[in-house]
mmCIF file of C-alpha atoms and ligand atoms in Angstrom:
data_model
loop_
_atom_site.group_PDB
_atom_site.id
_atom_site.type_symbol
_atom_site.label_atom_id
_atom_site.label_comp_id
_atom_site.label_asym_id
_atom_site.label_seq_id
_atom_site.Cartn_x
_atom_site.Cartn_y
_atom_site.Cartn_z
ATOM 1 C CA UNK A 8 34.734 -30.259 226.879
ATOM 2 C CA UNK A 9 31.405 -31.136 228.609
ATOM 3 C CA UNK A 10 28.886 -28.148 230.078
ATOM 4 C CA UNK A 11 26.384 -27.496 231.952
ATOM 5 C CA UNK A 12 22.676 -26.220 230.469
ATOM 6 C CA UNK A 13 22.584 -23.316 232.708
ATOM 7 C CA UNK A 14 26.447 -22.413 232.102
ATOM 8 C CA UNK A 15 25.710 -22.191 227.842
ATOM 9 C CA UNK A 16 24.935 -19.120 226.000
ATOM 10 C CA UNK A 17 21.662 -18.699 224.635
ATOM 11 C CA UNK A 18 20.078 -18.180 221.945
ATOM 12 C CA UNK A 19 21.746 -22.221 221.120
ATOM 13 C CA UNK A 20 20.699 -25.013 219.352
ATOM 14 C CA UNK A 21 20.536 -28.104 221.258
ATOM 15 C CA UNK A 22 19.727 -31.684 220.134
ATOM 16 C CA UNK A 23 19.513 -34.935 222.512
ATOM 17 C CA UNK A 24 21.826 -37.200 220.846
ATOM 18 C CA UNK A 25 19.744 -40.199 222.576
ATOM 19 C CA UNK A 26 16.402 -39.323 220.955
ATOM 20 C CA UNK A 27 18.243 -38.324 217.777
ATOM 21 C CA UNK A 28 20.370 -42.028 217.229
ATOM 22 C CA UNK A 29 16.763 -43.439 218.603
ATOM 23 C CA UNK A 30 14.872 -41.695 215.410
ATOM 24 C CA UNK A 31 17.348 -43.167 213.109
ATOM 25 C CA UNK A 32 16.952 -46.267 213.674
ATOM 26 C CA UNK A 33 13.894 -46.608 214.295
ATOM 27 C CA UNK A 34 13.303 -45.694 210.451
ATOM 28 C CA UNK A 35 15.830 -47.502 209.480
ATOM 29 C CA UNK A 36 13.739 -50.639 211.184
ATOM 30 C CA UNK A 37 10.790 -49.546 209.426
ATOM 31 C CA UNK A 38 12.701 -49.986 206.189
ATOM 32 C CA UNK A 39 14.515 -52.642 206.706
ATOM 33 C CA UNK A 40 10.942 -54.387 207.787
ATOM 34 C CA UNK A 41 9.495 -52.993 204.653
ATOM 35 C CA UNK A 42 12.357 -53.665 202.216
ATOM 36 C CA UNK A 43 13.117 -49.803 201.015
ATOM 37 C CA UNK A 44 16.665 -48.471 200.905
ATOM 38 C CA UNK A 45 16.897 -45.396 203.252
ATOM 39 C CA UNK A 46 19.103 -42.396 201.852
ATOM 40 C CA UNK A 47 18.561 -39.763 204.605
ATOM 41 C CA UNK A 48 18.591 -35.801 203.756
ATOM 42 C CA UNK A 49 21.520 -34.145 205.155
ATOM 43 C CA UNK A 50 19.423 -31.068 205.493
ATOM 44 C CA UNK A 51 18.080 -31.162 208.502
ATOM 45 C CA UNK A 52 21.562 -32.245 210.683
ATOM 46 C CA UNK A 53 24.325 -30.546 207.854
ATOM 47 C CA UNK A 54 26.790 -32.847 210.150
ATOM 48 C CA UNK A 55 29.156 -35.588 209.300
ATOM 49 C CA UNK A 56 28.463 -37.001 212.356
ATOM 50 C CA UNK A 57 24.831 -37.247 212.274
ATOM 51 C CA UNK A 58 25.197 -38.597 208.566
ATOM 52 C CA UNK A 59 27.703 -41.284 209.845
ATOM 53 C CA UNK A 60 25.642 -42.215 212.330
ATOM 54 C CA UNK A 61 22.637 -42.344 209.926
ATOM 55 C CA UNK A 62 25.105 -45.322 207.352
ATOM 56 C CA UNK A 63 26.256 -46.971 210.231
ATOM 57 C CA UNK A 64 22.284 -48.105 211.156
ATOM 58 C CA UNK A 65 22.339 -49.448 207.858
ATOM 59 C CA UNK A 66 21.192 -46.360 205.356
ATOM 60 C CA UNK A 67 22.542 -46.877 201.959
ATOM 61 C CA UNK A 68 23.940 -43.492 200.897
ATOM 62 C CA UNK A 69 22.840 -39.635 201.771
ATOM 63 C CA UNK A 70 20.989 -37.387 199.993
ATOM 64 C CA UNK A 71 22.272 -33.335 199.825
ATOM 65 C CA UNK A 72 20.335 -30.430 198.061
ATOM 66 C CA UNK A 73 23.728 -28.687 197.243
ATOM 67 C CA UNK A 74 27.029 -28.976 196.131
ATOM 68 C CA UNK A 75 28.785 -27.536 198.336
ATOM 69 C CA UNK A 76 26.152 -29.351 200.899
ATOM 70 C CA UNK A 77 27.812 -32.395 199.160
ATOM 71 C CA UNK A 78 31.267 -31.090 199.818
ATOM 72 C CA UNK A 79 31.143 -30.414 203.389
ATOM 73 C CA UNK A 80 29.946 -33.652 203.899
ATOM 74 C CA UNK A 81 33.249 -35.506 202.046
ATOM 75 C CA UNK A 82 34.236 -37.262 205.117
ATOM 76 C CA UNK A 83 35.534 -41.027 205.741
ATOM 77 C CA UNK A 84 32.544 -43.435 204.980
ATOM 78 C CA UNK A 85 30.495 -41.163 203.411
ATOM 79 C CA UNK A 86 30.859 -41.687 199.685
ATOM 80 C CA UNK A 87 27.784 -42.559 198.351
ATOM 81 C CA UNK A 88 25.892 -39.015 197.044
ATOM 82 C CA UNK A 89 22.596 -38.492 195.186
ATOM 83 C CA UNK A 90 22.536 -34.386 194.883
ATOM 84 C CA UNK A 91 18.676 -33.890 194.241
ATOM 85 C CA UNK A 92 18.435 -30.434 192.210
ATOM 86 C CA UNK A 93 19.270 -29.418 188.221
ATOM 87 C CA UNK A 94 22.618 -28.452 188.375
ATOM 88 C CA UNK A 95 23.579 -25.647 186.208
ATOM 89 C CA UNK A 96 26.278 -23.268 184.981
ATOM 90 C CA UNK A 97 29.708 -23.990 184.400
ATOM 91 C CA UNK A 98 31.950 -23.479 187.873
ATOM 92 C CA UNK A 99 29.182 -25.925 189.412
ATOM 93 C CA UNK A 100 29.539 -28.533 186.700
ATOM 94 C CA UNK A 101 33.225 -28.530 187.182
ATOM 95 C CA UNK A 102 32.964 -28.862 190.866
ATOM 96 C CA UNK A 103 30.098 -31.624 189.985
ATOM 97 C CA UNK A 104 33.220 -33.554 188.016
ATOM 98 C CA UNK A 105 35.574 -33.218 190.996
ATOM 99 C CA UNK A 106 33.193 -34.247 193.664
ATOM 100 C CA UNK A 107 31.954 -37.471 191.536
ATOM 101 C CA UNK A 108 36.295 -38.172 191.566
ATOM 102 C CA UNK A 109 36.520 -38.097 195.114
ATOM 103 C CA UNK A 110 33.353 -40.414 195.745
ATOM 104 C CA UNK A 111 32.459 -44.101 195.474
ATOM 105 C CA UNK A 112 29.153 -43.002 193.933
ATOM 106 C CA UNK A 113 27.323 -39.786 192.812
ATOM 107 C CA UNK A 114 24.074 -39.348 191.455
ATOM 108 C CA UNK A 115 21.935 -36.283 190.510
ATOM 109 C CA UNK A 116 18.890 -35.121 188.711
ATOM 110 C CA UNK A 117 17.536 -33.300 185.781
ATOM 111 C CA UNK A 118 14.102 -32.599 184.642
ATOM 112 C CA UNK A 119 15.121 -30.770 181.625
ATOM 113 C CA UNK A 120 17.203 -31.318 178.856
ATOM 114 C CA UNK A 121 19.100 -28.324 178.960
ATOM 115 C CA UNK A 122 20.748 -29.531 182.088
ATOM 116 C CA UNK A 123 21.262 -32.939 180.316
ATOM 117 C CA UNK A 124 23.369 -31.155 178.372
ATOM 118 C CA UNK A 125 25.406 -29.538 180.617
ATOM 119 C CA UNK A 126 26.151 -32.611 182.821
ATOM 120 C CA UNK A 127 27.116 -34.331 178.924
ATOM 121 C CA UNK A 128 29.487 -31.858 178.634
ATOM 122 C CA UNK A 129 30.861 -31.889 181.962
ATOM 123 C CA UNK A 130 31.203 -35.557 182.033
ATOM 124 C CA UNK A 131 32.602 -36.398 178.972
ATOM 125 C CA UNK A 132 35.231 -38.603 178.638
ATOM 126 C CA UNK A 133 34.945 -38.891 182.709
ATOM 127 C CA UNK A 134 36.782 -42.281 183.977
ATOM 128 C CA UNK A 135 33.446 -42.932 185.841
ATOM 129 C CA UNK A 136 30.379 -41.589 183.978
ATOM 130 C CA UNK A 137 27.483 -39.903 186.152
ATOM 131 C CA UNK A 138 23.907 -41.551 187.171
ATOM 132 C CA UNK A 139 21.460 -39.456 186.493
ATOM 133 C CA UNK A 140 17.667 -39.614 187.798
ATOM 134 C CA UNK A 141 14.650 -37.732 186.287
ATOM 135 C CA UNK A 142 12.950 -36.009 188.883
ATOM 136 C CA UNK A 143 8.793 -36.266 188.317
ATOM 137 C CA UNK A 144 6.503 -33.592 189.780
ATOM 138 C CA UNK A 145 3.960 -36.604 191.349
ATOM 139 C CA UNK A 146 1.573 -33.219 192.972
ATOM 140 C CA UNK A 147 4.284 -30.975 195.175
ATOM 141 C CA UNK A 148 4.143 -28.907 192.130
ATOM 142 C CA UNK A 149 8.057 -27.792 192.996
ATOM 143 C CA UNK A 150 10.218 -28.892 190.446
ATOM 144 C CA UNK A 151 9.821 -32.399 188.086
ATOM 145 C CA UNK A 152 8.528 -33.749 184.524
ATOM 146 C CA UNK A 153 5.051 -33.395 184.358
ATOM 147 C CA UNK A 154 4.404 -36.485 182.247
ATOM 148 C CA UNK A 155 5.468 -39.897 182.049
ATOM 149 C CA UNK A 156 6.088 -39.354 177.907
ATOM 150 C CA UNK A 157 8.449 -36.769 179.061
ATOM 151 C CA UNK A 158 10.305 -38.817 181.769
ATOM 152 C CA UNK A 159 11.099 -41.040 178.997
ATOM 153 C CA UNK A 160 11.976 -38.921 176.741
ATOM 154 C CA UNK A 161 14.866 -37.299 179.404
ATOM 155 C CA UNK A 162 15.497 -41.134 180.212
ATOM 156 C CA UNK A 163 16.458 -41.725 176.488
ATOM 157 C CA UNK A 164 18.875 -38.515 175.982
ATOM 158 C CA UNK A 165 20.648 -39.439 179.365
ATOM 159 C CA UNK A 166 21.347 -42.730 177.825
ATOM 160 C CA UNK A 167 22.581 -41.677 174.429
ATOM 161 C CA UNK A 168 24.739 -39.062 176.380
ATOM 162 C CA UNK A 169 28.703 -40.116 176.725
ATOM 163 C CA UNK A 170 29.690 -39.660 180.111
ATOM 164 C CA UNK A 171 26.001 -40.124 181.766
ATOM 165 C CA UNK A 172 24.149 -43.087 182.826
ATOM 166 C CA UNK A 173 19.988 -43.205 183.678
ATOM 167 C CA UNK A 174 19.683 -43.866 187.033
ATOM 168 C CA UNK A 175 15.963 -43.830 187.271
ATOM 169 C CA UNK A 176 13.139 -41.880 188.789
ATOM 170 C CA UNK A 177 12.999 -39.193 191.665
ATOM 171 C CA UNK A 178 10.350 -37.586 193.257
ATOM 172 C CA UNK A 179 9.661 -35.642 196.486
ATOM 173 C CA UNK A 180 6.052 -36.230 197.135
ATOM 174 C CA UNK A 181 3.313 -34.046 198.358
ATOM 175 C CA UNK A 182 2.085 -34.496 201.645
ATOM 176 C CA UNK A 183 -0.459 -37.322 202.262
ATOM 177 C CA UNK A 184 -0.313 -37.536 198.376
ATOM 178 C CA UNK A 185 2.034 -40.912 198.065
ATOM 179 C CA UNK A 186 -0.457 -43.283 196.459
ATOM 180 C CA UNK A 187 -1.053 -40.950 193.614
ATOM 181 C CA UNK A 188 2.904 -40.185 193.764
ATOM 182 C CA UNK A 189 3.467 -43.908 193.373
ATOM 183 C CA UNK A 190 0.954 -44.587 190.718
ATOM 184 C CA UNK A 191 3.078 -41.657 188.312
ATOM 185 C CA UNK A 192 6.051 -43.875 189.325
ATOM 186 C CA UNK A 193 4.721 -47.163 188.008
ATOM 187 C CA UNK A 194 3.380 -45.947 184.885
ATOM 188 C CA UNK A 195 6.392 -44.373 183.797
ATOM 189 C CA UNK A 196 8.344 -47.717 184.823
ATOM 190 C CA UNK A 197 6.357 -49.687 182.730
ATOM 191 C CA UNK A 198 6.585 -47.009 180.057
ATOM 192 C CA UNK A 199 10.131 -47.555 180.120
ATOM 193 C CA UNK A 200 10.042 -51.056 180.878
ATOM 194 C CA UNK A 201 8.297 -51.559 177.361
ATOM 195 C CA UNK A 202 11.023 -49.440 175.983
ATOM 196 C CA UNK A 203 13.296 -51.464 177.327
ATOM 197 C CA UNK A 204 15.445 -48.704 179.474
ATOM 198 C CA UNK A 205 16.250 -50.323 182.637
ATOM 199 C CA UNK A 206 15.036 -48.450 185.913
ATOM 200 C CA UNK A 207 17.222 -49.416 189.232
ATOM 201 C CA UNK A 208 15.832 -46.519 191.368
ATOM 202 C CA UNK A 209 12.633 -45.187 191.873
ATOM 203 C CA UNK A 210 13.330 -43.114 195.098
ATOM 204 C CA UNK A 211 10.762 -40.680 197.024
ATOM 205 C CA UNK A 212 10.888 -39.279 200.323
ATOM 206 C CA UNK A 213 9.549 -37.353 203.146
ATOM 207 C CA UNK A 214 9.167 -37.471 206.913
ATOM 208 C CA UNK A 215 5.642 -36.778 207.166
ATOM 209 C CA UNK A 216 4.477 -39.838 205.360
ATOM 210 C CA UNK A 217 6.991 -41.410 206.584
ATOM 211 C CA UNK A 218 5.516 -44.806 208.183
ATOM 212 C CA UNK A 219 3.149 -45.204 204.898
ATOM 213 C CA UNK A 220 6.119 -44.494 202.728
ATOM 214 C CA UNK A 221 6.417 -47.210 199.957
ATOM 215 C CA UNK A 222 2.777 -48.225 199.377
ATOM 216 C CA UNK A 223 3.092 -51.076 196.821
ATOM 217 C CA UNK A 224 6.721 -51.588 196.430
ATOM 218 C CA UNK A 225 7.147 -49.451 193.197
ATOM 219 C CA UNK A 226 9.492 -47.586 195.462
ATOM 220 C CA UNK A 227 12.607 -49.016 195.724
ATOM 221 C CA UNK A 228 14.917 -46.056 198.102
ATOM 222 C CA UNK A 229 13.734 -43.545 200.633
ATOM 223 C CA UNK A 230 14.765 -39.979 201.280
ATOM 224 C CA UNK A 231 13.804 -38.430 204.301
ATOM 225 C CA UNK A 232 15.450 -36.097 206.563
ATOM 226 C CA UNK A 233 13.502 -34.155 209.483
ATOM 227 C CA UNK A 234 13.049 -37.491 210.983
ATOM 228 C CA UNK A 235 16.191 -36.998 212.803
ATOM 229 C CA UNK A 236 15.189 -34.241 214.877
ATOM 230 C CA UNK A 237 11.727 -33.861 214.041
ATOM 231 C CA UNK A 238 9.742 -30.916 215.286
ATOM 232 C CA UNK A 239 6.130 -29.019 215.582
ATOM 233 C CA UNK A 240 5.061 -29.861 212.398
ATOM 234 C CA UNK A 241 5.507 -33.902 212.284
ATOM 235 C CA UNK A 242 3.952 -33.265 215.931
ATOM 236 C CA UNK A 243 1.137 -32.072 214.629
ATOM 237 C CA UNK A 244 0.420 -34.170 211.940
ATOM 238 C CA UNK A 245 0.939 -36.987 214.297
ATOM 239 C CA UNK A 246 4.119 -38.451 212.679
ATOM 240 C CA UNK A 247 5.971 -37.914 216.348
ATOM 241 C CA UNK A 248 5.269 -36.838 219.600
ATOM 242 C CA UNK A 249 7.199 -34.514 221.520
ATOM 243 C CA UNK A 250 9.495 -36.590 223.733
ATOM 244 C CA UNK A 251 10.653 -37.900 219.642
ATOM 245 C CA UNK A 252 11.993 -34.060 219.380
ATOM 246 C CA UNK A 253 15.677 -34.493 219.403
ATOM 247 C CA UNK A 254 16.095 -30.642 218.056
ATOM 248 C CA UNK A 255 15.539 -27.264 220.189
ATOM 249 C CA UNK A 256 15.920 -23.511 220.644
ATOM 250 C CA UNK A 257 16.702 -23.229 224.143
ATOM 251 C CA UNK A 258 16.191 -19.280 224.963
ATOM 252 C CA UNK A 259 16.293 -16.584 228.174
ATOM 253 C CA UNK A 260 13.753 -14.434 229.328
ATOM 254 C CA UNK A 261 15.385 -10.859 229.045
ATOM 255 C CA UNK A 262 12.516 -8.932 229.602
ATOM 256 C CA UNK A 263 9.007 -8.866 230.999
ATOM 257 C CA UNK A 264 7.290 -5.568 229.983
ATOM 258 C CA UNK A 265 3.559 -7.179 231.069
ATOM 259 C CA UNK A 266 2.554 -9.443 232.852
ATOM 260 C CA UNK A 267 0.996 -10.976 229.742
ATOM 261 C CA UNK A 268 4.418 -10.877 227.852
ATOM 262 C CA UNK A 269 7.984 -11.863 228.157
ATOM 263 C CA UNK A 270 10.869 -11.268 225.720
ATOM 264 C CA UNK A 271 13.378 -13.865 224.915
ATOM 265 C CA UNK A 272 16.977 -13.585 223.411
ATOM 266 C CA UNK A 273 15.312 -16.089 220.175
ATOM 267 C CA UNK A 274 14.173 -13.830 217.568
ATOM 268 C CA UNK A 275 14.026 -14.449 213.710
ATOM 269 C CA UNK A 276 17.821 -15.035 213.095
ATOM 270 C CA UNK A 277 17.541 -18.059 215.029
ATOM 271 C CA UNK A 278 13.642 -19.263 215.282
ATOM 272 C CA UNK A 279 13.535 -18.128 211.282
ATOM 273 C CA UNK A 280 9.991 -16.760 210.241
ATOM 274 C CA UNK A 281 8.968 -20.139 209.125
ATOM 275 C CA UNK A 282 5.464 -20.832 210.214
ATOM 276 C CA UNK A 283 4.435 -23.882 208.265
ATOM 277 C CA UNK A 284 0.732 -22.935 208.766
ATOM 278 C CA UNK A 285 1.143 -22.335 212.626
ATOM 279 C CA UNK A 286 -0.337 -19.068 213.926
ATOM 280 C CA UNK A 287 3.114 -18.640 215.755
ATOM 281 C CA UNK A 288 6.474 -19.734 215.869
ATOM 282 C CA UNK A 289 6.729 -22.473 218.129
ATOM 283 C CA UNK A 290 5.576 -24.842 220.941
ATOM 284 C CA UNK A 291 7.857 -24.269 224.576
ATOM 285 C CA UNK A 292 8.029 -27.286 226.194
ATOM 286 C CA UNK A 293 5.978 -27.875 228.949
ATOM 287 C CA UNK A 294 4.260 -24.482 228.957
ATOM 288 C CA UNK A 295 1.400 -25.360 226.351
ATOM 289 C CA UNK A 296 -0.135 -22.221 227.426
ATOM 290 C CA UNK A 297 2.147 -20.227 225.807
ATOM 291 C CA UNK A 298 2.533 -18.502 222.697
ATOM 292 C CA UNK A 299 5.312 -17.266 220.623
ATOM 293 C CA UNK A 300 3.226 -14.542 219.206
ATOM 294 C CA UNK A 301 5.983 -12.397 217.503
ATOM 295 C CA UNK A 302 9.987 -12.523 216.181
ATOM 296 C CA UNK A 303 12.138 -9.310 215.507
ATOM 297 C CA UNK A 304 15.749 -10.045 214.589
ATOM 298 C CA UNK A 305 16.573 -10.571 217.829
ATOM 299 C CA UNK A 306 13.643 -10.480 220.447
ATOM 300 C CA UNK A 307 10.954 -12.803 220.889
ATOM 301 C CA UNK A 308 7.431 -12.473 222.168
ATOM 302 C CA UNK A 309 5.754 -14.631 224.236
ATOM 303 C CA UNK A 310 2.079 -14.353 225.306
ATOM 304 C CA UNK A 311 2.188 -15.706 229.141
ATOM 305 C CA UNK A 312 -0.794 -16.754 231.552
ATOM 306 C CA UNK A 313 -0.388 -13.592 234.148
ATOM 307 C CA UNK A 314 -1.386 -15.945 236.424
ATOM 308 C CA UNK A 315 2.004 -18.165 235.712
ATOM 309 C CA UNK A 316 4.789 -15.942 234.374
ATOM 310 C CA UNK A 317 7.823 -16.355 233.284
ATOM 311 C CA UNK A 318 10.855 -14.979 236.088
ATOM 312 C CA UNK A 319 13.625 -12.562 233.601
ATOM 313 C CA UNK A 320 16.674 -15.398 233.436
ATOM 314 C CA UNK A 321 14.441 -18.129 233.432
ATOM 315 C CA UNK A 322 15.456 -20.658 229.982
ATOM 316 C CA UNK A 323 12.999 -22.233 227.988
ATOM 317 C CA UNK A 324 13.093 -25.080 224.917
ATOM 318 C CA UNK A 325 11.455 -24.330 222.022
ATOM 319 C CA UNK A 326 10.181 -26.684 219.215
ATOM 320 C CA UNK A 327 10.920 -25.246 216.285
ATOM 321 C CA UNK A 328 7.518 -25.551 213.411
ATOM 322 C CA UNK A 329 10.582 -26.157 210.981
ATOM 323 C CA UNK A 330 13.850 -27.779 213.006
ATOM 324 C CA UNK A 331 15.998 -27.878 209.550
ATOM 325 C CA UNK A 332 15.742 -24.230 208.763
ATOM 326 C CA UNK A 333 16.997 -23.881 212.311
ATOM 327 C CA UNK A 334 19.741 -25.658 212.200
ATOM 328 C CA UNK A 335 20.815 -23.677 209.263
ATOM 329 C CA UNK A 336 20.856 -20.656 211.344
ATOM 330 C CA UNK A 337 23.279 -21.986 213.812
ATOM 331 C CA UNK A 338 27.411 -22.426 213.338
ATOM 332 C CA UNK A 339 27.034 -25.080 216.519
ATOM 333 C CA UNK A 340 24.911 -27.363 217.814
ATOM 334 C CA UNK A 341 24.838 -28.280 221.110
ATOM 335 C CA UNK A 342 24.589 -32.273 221.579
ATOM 336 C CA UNK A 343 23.086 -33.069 225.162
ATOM 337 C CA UNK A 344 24.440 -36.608 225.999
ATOM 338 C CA UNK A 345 23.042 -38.404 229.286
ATOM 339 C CA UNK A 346 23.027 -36.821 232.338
ATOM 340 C CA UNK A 347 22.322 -33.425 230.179
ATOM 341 C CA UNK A 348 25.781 -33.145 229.618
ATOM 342 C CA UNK A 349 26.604 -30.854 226.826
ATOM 343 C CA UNK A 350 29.491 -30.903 223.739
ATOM 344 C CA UNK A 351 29.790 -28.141 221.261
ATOM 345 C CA UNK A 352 29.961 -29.222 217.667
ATOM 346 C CA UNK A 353 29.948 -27.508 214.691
ATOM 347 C CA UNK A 354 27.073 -27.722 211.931
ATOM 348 C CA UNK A 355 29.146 -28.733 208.881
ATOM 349 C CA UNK A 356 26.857 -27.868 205.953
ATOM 350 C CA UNK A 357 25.033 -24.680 207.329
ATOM 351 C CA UNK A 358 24.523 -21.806 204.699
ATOM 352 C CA UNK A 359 25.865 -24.088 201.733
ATOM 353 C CA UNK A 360 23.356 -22.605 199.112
ATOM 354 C CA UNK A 361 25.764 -23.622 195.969
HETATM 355 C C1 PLP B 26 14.243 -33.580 197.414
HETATM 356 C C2 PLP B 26 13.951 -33.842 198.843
HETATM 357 N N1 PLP B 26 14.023 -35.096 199.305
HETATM 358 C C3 PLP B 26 13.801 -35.386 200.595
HETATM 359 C C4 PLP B 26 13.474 -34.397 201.502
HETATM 360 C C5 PLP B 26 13.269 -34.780 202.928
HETATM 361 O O1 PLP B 26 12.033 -34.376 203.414
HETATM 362 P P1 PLP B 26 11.691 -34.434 204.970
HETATM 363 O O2 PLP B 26 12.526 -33.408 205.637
HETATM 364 O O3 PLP B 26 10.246 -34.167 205.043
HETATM 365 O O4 PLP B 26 12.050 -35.805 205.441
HETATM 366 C C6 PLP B 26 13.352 -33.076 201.045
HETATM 367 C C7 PLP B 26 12.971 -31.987 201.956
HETATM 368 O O5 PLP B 26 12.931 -30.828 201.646
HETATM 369 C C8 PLP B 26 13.610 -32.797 199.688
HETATM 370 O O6 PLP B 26 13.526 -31.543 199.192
#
């Protein structure tokens, strides 16, 4: 059933399915133009449909954080997974072994050997053994190898493990930082090269670099994911502008104590206290003026021009600094289709932290 904007409850999540499907591909041209396989991040839609939309433009599989991310996102046509965290502790391994039986492909990483172990014992004896990439810190100092020696090392006891095959490398880049991300890549390739372990994947990822992504070709796949929606921060770094934001917080004014301040129905359950570096927590469209100074659970509060305030009922959108953390705050999403019709749909992979 289609709605109105003015007739939806607010606090909601809305995203313009034109500018969304118009962000995929045109990523997907970029790669296509520069030969790199794209493997989108779930984590910024968490929805089949989204995700569908994403392999039907031509991406070659999806990336999840999660396995119960992974899970919620077992639908028709998807069935090519690379889950990009160590995955520990028994009841997760043994869901690891069902997922991989009810997909075409599934791929994780390790950076340790202690997980090597655990997916060894999970998948032995498996009818399909498990690809498994090292994941290299190339300067996001999150999680990763810190050497080449030792991404070899990890490459060698994933291929004298039964039930596990080396997939290749994984990073997640810091920002601005892929030629020095890229030049960790190719040394450990030839590293293993000369060892003579074969390397299919080097993947990396990203939406802020995204139009420099894959400086020299040592990359081979690309994972990127707030591309879809995008939001303040690729805004500000110049990656998109703001008719690109598919993704926002639409909000009403339920109070206006000052003249200099109004209150909206957004607060930190749904704007999140994410600030990415911004001094508040978000741009409203078309009022540059204004600030989102300050989030309680439920209330936000905006710094107006007294000369231009805001009327109690009035909506405004909201550009979220971080649009996936958002979405993860939501259990729909609104999709505005032309006209500014609106469809409720349900966010298929929010709070999935398995
Ligand atoms: C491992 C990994 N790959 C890819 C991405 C996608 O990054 P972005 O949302 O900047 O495109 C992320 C984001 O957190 C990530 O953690």
């Amino acid at each position: 059933m289609a709605y109105e904007i003015d007739s939806i409850h607010t606090p909601a999540f809305v995203v313009n399915e034109a500018v969304a499907l118009r962000n995929i591909a045109a990523f997907q041209g970029h790669c296509d133009k520069v030969g790199l396989k794209l493997r989108p991040h779930i984590k910024t839609h968490k929805s089949i449909r989204f995700a569908k939309a994403q392999l039907a433009a031509g991406a070659v599989g999806i990336t999840c954080q999660k396995i119960s991310e992974a899970e919620a996102m077992l639908a028709d046509g998807i069935d090519d997974i690379l889950i990009t965290y160590n995955i520990l502790g028994s009841s997760k391994l043994a869901r690891l072994r069902a997922l991989s039986d009810r997909l075409a492909a599934l791929s994780v990483v390790v950076d340790n050997s202690v997980v090597v172990q655990g997916l060894g014992q999970a998948f032995d004896g498996a009818s399909r053994p498990l690809t498994v990439l090292v994941e290299c810190d190339t300067g996001a100092k999150r999680c990763g190898v810190q050497t080449s020696d030792v991404a070899v090392e990890l490459a060698y006891q994933i291929s004298n493990t039964s039930g596990l095959i080396f997939g290749g490398l994984m990073t997640y880049p810091a920002v601005g930082m892929a030629n020095d991300s890229a030049q960790f890549m190719r040394d450990t390739k030839q590293l293993l090269d000369e060892k003579g372990l074969a390397c299919p994947v080097i993947s990396a990822g990203g939406s802020p670099d995204m139009w420099t992504a894959a400086p020299d070709g040592i990359v081979t796949e690309y994972r990127i994911g707030t591309y879809i929606y995008n939001d303040r921060s690729l805004v500000e770094r110049g990656t998109c502008t703001w008719d690109d934001c598919a993704g926002h917080v639409l909000a009403t004014v339920v109070s206006t104590p000052t003249a200099a301040r109004a209150v909206i129905d957004a607060g930190s359950k749904v704007l999140t206290s994410d600030l990415l570096g911004f001094p508040d927590f978000g741009h409203v469209l078309g009022h540059p003026e204004i600030s989102v100074v300050g989030l309680s659970e439920e209330h936000g509060v905006l710094e107006v021009d007294p000369e231009n305030p805001l009327k109690i009922g009035e909506r405004v959108r909201i550009v979220p600094n971080h649009v996936c953390v958002v979405s993860n705050m939501f259990d729909d999403v609104w999709i505005e289709g032309e006209g500014g019709s609106l469809v409720q749909m349900k966010i298929d992979a929010r709070g999935c932290v398995i």
